[in-house]
XYZ file of C-alpha atoms in Angstrom:
388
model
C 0.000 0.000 0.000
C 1.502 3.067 -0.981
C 1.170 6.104 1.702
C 3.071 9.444 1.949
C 2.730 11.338 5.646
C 0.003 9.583 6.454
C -2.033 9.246 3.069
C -3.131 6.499 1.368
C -2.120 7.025 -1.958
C -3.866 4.229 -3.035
C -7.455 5.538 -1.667
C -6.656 8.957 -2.789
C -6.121 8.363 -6.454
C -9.511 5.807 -6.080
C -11.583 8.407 -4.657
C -10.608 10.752 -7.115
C -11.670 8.348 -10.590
C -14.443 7.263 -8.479
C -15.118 11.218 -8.565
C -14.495 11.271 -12.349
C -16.456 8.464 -12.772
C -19.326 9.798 -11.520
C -19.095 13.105 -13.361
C -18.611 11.495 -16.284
C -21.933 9.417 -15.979
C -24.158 12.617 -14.855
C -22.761 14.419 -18.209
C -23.570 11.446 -20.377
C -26.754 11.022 -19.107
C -27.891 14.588 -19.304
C -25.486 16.166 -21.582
C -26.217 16.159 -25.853
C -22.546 17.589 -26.410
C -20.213 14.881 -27.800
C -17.221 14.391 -24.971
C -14.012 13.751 -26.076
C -11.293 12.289 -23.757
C -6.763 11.837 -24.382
C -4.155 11.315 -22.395
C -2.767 14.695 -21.838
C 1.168 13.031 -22.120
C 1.904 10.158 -24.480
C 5.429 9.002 -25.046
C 7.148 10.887 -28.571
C 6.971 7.398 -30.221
C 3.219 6.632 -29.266
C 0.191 7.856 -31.145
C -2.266 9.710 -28.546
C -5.578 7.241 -28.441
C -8.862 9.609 -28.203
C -11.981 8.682 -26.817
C -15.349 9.618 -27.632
C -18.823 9.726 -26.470
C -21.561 10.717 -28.790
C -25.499 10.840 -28.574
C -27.628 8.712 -30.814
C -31.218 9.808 -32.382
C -31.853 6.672 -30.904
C -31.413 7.898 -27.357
C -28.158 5.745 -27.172
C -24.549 6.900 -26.376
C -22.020 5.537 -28.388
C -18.717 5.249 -27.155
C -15.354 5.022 -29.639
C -11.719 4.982 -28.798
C -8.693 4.443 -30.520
C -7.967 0.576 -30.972
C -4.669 0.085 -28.722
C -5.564 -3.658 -28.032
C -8.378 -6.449 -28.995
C -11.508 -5.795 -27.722
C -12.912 -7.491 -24.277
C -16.877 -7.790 -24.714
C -19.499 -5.824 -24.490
C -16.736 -3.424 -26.477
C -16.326 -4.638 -30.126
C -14.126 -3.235 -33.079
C -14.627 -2.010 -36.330
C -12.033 -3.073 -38.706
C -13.161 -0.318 -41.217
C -12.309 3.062 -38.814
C -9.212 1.167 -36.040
C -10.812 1.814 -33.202
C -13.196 -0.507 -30.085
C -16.691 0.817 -29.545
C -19.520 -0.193 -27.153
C -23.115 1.796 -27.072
C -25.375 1.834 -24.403
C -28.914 3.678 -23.511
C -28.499 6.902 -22.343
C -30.253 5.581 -19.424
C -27.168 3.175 -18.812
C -25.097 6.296 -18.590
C -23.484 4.623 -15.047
C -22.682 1.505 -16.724
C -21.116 3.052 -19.873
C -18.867 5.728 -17.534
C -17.590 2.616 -15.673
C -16.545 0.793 -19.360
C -14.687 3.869 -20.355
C -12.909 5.335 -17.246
C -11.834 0.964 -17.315
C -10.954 1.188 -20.570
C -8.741 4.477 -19.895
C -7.324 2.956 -16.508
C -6.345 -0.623 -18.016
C -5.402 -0.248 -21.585
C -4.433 3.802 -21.723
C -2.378 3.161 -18.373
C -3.639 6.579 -17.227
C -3.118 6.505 -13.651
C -4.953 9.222 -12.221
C -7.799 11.981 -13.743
C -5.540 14.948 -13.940
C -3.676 12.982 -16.599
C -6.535 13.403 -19.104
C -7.140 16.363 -21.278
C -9.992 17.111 -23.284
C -12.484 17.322 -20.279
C -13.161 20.712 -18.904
C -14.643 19.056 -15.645
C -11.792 16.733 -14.838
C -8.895 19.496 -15.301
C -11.297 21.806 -13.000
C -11.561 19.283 -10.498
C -8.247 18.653 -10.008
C -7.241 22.228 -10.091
C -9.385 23.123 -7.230
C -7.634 23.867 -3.943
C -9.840 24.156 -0.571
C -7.680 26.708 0.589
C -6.906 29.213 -2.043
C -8.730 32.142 -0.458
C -10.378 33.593 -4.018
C -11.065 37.779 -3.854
C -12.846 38.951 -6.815
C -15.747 41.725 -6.725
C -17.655 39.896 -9.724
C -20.198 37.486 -8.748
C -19.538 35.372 -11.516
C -16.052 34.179 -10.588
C -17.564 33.815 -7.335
C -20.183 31.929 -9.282
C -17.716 29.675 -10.725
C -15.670 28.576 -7.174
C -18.688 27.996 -6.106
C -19.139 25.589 -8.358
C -15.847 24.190 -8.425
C -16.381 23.466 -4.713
C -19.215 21.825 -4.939
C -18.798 19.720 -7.451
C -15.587 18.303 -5.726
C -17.806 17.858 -2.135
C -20.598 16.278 -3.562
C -18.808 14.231 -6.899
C -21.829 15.653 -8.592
C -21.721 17.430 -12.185
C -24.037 20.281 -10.772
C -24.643 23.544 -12.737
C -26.326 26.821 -11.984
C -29.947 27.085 -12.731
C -31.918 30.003 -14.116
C -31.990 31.757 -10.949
C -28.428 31.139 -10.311
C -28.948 28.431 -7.267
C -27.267 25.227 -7.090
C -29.793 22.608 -6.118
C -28.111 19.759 -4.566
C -30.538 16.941 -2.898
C -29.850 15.713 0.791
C -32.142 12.868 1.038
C -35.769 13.713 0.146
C -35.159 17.546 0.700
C -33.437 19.829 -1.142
C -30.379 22.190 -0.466
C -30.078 25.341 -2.779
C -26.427 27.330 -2.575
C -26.259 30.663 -4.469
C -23.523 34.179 -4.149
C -26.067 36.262 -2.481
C -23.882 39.197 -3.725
C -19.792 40.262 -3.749
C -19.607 39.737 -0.191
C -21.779 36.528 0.594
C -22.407 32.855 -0.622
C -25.599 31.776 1.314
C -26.837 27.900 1.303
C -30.369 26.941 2.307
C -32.835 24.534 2.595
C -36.724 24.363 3.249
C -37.214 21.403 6.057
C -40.535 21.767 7.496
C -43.608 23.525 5.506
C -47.665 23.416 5.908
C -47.489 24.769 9.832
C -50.503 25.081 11.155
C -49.375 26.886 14.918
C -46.959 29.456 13.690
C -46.703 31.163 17.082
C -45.417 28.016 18.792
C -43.359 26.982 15.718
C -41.991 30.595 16.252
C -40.956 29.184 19.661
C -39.343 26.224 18.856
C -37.034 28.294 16.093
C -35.894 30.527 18.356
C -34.738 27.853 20.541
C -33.199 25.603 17.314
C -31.281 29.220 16.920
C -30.046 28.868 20.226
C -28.938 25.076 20.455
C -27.239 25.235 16.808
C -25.483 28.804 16.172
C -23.713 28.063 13.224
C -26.732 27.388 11.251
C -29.710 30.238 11.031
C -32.803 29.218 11.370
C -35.909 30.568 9.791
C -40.085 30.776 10.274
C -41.327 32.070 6.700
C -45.023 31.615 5.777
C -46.008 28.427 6.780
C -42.108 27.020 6.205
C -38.901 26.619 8.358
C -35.767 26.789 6.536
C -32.131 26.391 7.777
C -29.701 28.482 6.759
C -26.362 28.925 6.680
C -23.758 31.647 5.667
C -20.181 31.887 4.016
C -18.579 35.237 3.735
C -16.645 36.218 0.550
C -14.002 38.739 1.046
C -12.321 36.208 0.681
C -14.175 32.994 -0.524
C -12.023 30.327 0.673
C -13.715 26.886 -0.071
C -12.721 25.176 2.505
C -14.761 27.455 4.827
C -17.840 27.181 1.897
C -17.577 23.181 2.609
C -17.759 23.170 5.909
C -20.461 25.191 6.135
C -22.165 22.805 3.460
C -21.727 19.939 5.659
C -22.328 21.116 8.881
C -25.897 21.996 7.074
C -26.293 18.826 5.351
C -25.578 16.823 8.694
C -28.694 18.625 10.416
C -31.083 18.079 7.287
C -30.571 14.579 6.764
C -31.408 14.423 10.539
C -34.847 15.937 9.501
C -37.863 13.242 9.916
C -41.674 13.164 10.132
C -40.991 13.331 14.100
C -39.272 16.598 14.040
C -41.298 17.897 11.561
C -44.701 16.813 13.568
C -43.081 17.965 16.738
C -42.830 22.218 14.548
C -46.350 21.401 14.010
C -45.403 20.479 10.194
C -44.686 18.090 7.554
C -41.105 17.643 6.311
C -40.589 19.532 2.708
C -40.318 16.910 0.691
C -38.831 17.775 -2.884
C -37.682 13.609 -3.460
C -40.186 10.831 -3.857
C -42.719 10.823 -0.918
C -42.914 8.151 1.297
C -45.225 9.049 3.049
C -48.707 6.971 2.852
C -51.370 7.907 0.604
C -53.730 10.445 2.600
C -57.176 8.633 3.913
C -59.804 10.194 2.532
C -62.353 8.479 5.213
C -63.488 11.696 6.554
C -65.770 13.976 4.995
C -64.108 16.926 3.638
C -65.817 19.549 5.901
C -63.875 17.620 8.697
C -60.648 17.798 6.709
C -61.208 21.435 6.110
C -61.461 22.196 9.578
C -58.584 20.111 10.777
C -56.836 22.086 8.420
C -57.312 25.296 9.387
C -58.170 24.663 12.769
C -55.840 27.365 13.954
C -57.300 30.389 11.950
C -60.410 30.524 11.349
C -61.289 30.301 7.332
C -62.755 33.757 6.776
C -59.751 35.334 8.780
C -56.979 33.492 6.755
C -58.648 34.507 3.447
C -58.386 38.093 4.957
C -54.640 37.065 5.526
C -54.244 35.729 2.434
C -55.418 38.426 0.638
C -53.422 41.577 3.041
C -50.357 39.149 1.755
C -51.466 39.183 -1.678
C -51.611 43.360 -1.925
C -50.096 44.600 1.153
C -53.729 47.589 2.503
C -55.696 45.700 0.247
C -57.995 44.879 3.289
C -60.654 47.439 4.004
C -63.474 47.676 5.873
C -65.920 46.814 3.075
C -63.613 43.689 2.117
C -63.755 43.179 5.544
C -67.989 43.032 5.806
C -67.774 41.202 2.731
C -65.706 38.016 3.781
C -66.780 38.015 7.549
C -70.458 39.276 6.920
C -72.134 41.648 9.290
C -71.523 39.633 12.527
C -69.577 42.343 15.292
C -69.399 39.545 17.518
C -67.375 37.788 14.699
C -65.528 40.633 13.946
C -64.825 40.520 17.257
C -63.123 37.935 17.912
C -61.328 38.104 14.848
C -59.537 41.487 16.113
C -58.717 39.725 19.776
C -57.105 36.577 17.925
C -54.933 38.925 15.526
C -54.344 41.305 18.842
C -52.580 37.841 20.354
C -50.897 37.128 17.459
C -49.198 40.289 17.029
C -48.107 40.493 20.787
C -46.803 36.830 20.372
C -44.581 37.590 17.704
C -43.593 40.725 19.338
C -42.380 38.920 22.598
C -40.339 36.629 20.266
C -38.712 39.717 18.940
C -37.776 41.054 22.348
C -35.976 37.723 23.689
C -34.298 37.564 20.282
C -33.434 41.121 21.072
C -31.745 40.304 24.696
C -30.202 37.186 23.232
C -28.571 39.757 20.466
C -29.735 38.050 17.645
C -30.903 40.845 15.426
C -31.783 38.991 12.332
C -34.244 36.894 13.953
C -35.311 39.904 16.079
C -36.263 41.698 12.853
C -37.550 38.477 11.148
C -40.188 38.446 13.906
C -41.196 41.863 14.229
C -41.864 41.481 10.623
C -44.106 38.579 11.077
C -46.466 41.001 13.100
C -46.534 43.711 11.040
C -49.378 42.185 8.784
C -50.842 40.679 11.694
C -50.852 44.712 12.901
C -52.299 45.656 9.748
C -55.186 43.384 9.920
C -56.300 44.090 13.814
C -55.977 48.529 12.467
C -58.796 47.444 9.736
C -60.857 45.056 12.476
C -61.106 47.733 14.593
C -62.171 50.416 12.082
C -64.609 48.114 10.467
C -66.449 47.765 14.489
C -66.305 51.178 14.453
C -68.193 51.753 11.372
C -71.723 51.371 12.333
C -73.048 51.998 8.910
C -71.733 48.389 7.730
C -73.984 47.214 10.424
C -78.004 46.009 10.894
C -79.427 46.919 13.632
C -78.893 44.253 16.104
């Protein structure tokens, strides 16, 4: 076994084609672009073989390289161009990587990835270095270390979406990592979503702020996300890993338990597995358990004040809840507690010195605010009123 100061050469250099390997298979099987892979030395008396992948109208990917020795089955030769070829369905894109990175390891003699050229991915892999601190005002160099890092963490081909995320799955739930700007890469992932008690899920956040501090937190809508935050001046990747993992390690932790215990239902973005709903009960009794928490007319008013922020008025107001003041009534005391609940969140956030969750929460009740303002009015307008 060959080891230098305590590496294992051996496991190094397999990690890494293992690496390629699977790079190579996620481009295949979602790439059209023909790939084209050579040793990036050969010997002055050697011709340099070439390999090549190419997709069929047939939905097939063919693979050819340069004859250096008789075909071992599935590959097969063709007399007529020199050269071994085996094609697979794209959807065998794991199987056909495997063949070829074989093929370049056994009969090439190419002992490690970086000794390949031709393949953008496998030079930028192996130039990456986790602690090269990178400075660069332009988000799109930031854009691109980002990338680099990621895609040597996770052994993934990943690429930048339209919105310039990186969505990366941990188990059923997804993890998005974008630059938030010159001075910030931000990673986070929804974990919990359909809440029905925000003001004790608003509780239990503040105290997941407190047990884990390197990870943020969030209560947004009827979703908790966890958060986490690299800074860029410099980016060093290292840092931008560890930050990765440390959030990856809590949402893989993330089950129907802790999700049930925030009131919730984990934010699945994989295959459910959760059982098919029973749909036993009438749906009047599945409405209510639904919104059991706030009452229907008042979330549609909620709804709607989130829609068009002073879109509620008073007539809106008559017209959702009808001309009931004891209604009305109630409506304005639930909002009242709402509002004050969020508020007292903001205050221990505030003598904790967490800011950012301090003005998270006194955000919360600012539409809660709005809502109990228009109540209030609308009991005080008499005119919207029978005589009762």
């Amino acid at each position: 076994m060959s080891t230098f100061d305590g590496l294992d050469l051996d496991e190094a250099t397999g990690k890494d084609w293992g690496a390629f390997t699977r790079r190579l298979a996620d481009r295949l099987a979602h790439g059209t672009a023909e790939i084209t892979l050579c040793p990036a030395f050969v010997p002055d008396d050697r011709r340099r073989p070439t390999m090549t992948f190419r997709r069929t109208p047939s939905d097939t990917i063919a693979c050819t390289t340069t004859a250096l020795s008789a075909p071992v089955p599935p590959w097969a030769h063709d007399a007529e161009s020199s050269t071994n070829v085996v094609e697979k369905p794209a959807a065998w894109a794991d199987h056909l990587a495997y063949l070829a990175v074989g093929e370049i390891r056994t009969v090439w003699g190419v002992t490690h990835p970086a000794f390949l050229d031709g393949d953008e991915d496998s030079r930028g892999a192996e130039a990456y270095d986790p602690t090269t601190a990178v400075t660069t005002d332009r988000e799109d160099e930031l854009e691109r270390v980002v990338l680099r890092c990621l895609r040597n963490v996770t052994g993934l081909d990943v690429e930048l979406s339209a919105d310039k995320s990186v969505a990366i799955m941990l188990g059923l739930v997804t993890a998005y990592v974008y630059v938030a700007g010159p001075t910030e890469v931000r990673i986070h992932a929804p974990v919990v979503e359909r809440i029905s008690g925000r003001t004790r899920a608003a509780e239990l956040v503040a105290d997941l702020n407190r047990r884990h501090s390197r990870l943020k937190f969030l209560l947004v809508d009827d979703r908790v996300h966890v958060a986490a935050s690299v800074d860029a001046q410099p980016l060093v990747p290292r840092h931008l890993d560890a930050a990765f993992h440390r959030l990856a390690e809590f949402v893989m932790r993330v089950d129907a338990s802790f999700a049930d215990h925030l009131g919730g239902v984990v934010a699945y973005t994989g295959p459910d597995p959760r059982p098919e709903p029973d749909f036993t009960a009438s749906d009047d009794d599945a409405h209510h358990d639904a919104d059991c928490d706030v009452p229907p007319d008042l979330l549609a008013l909620l709804e709607l004040d989130s829609a068009a922020e002073g879109a509620v008025d008073v007539e809106l107001v008559v017209s959702v809840c009808g001309q009931d003041r004891t209604k009305i009534a109630g409506y304005e005391a639930f909002c009242s507690d709402q509002a004050r609940s969020w508020r007292e969140c903001a205050l221990e956030a505030e003598e904790r010195g967490d800011t950012d969750a301090m003005d998270e929460y006194e955000a919360e009740a600012v539409p809660w605010d709005r809502i109990v303002a228009t109540l209030r009015l609308t009991l005080r307008t008499a005119a919207f009123f029978d005589n009762a």
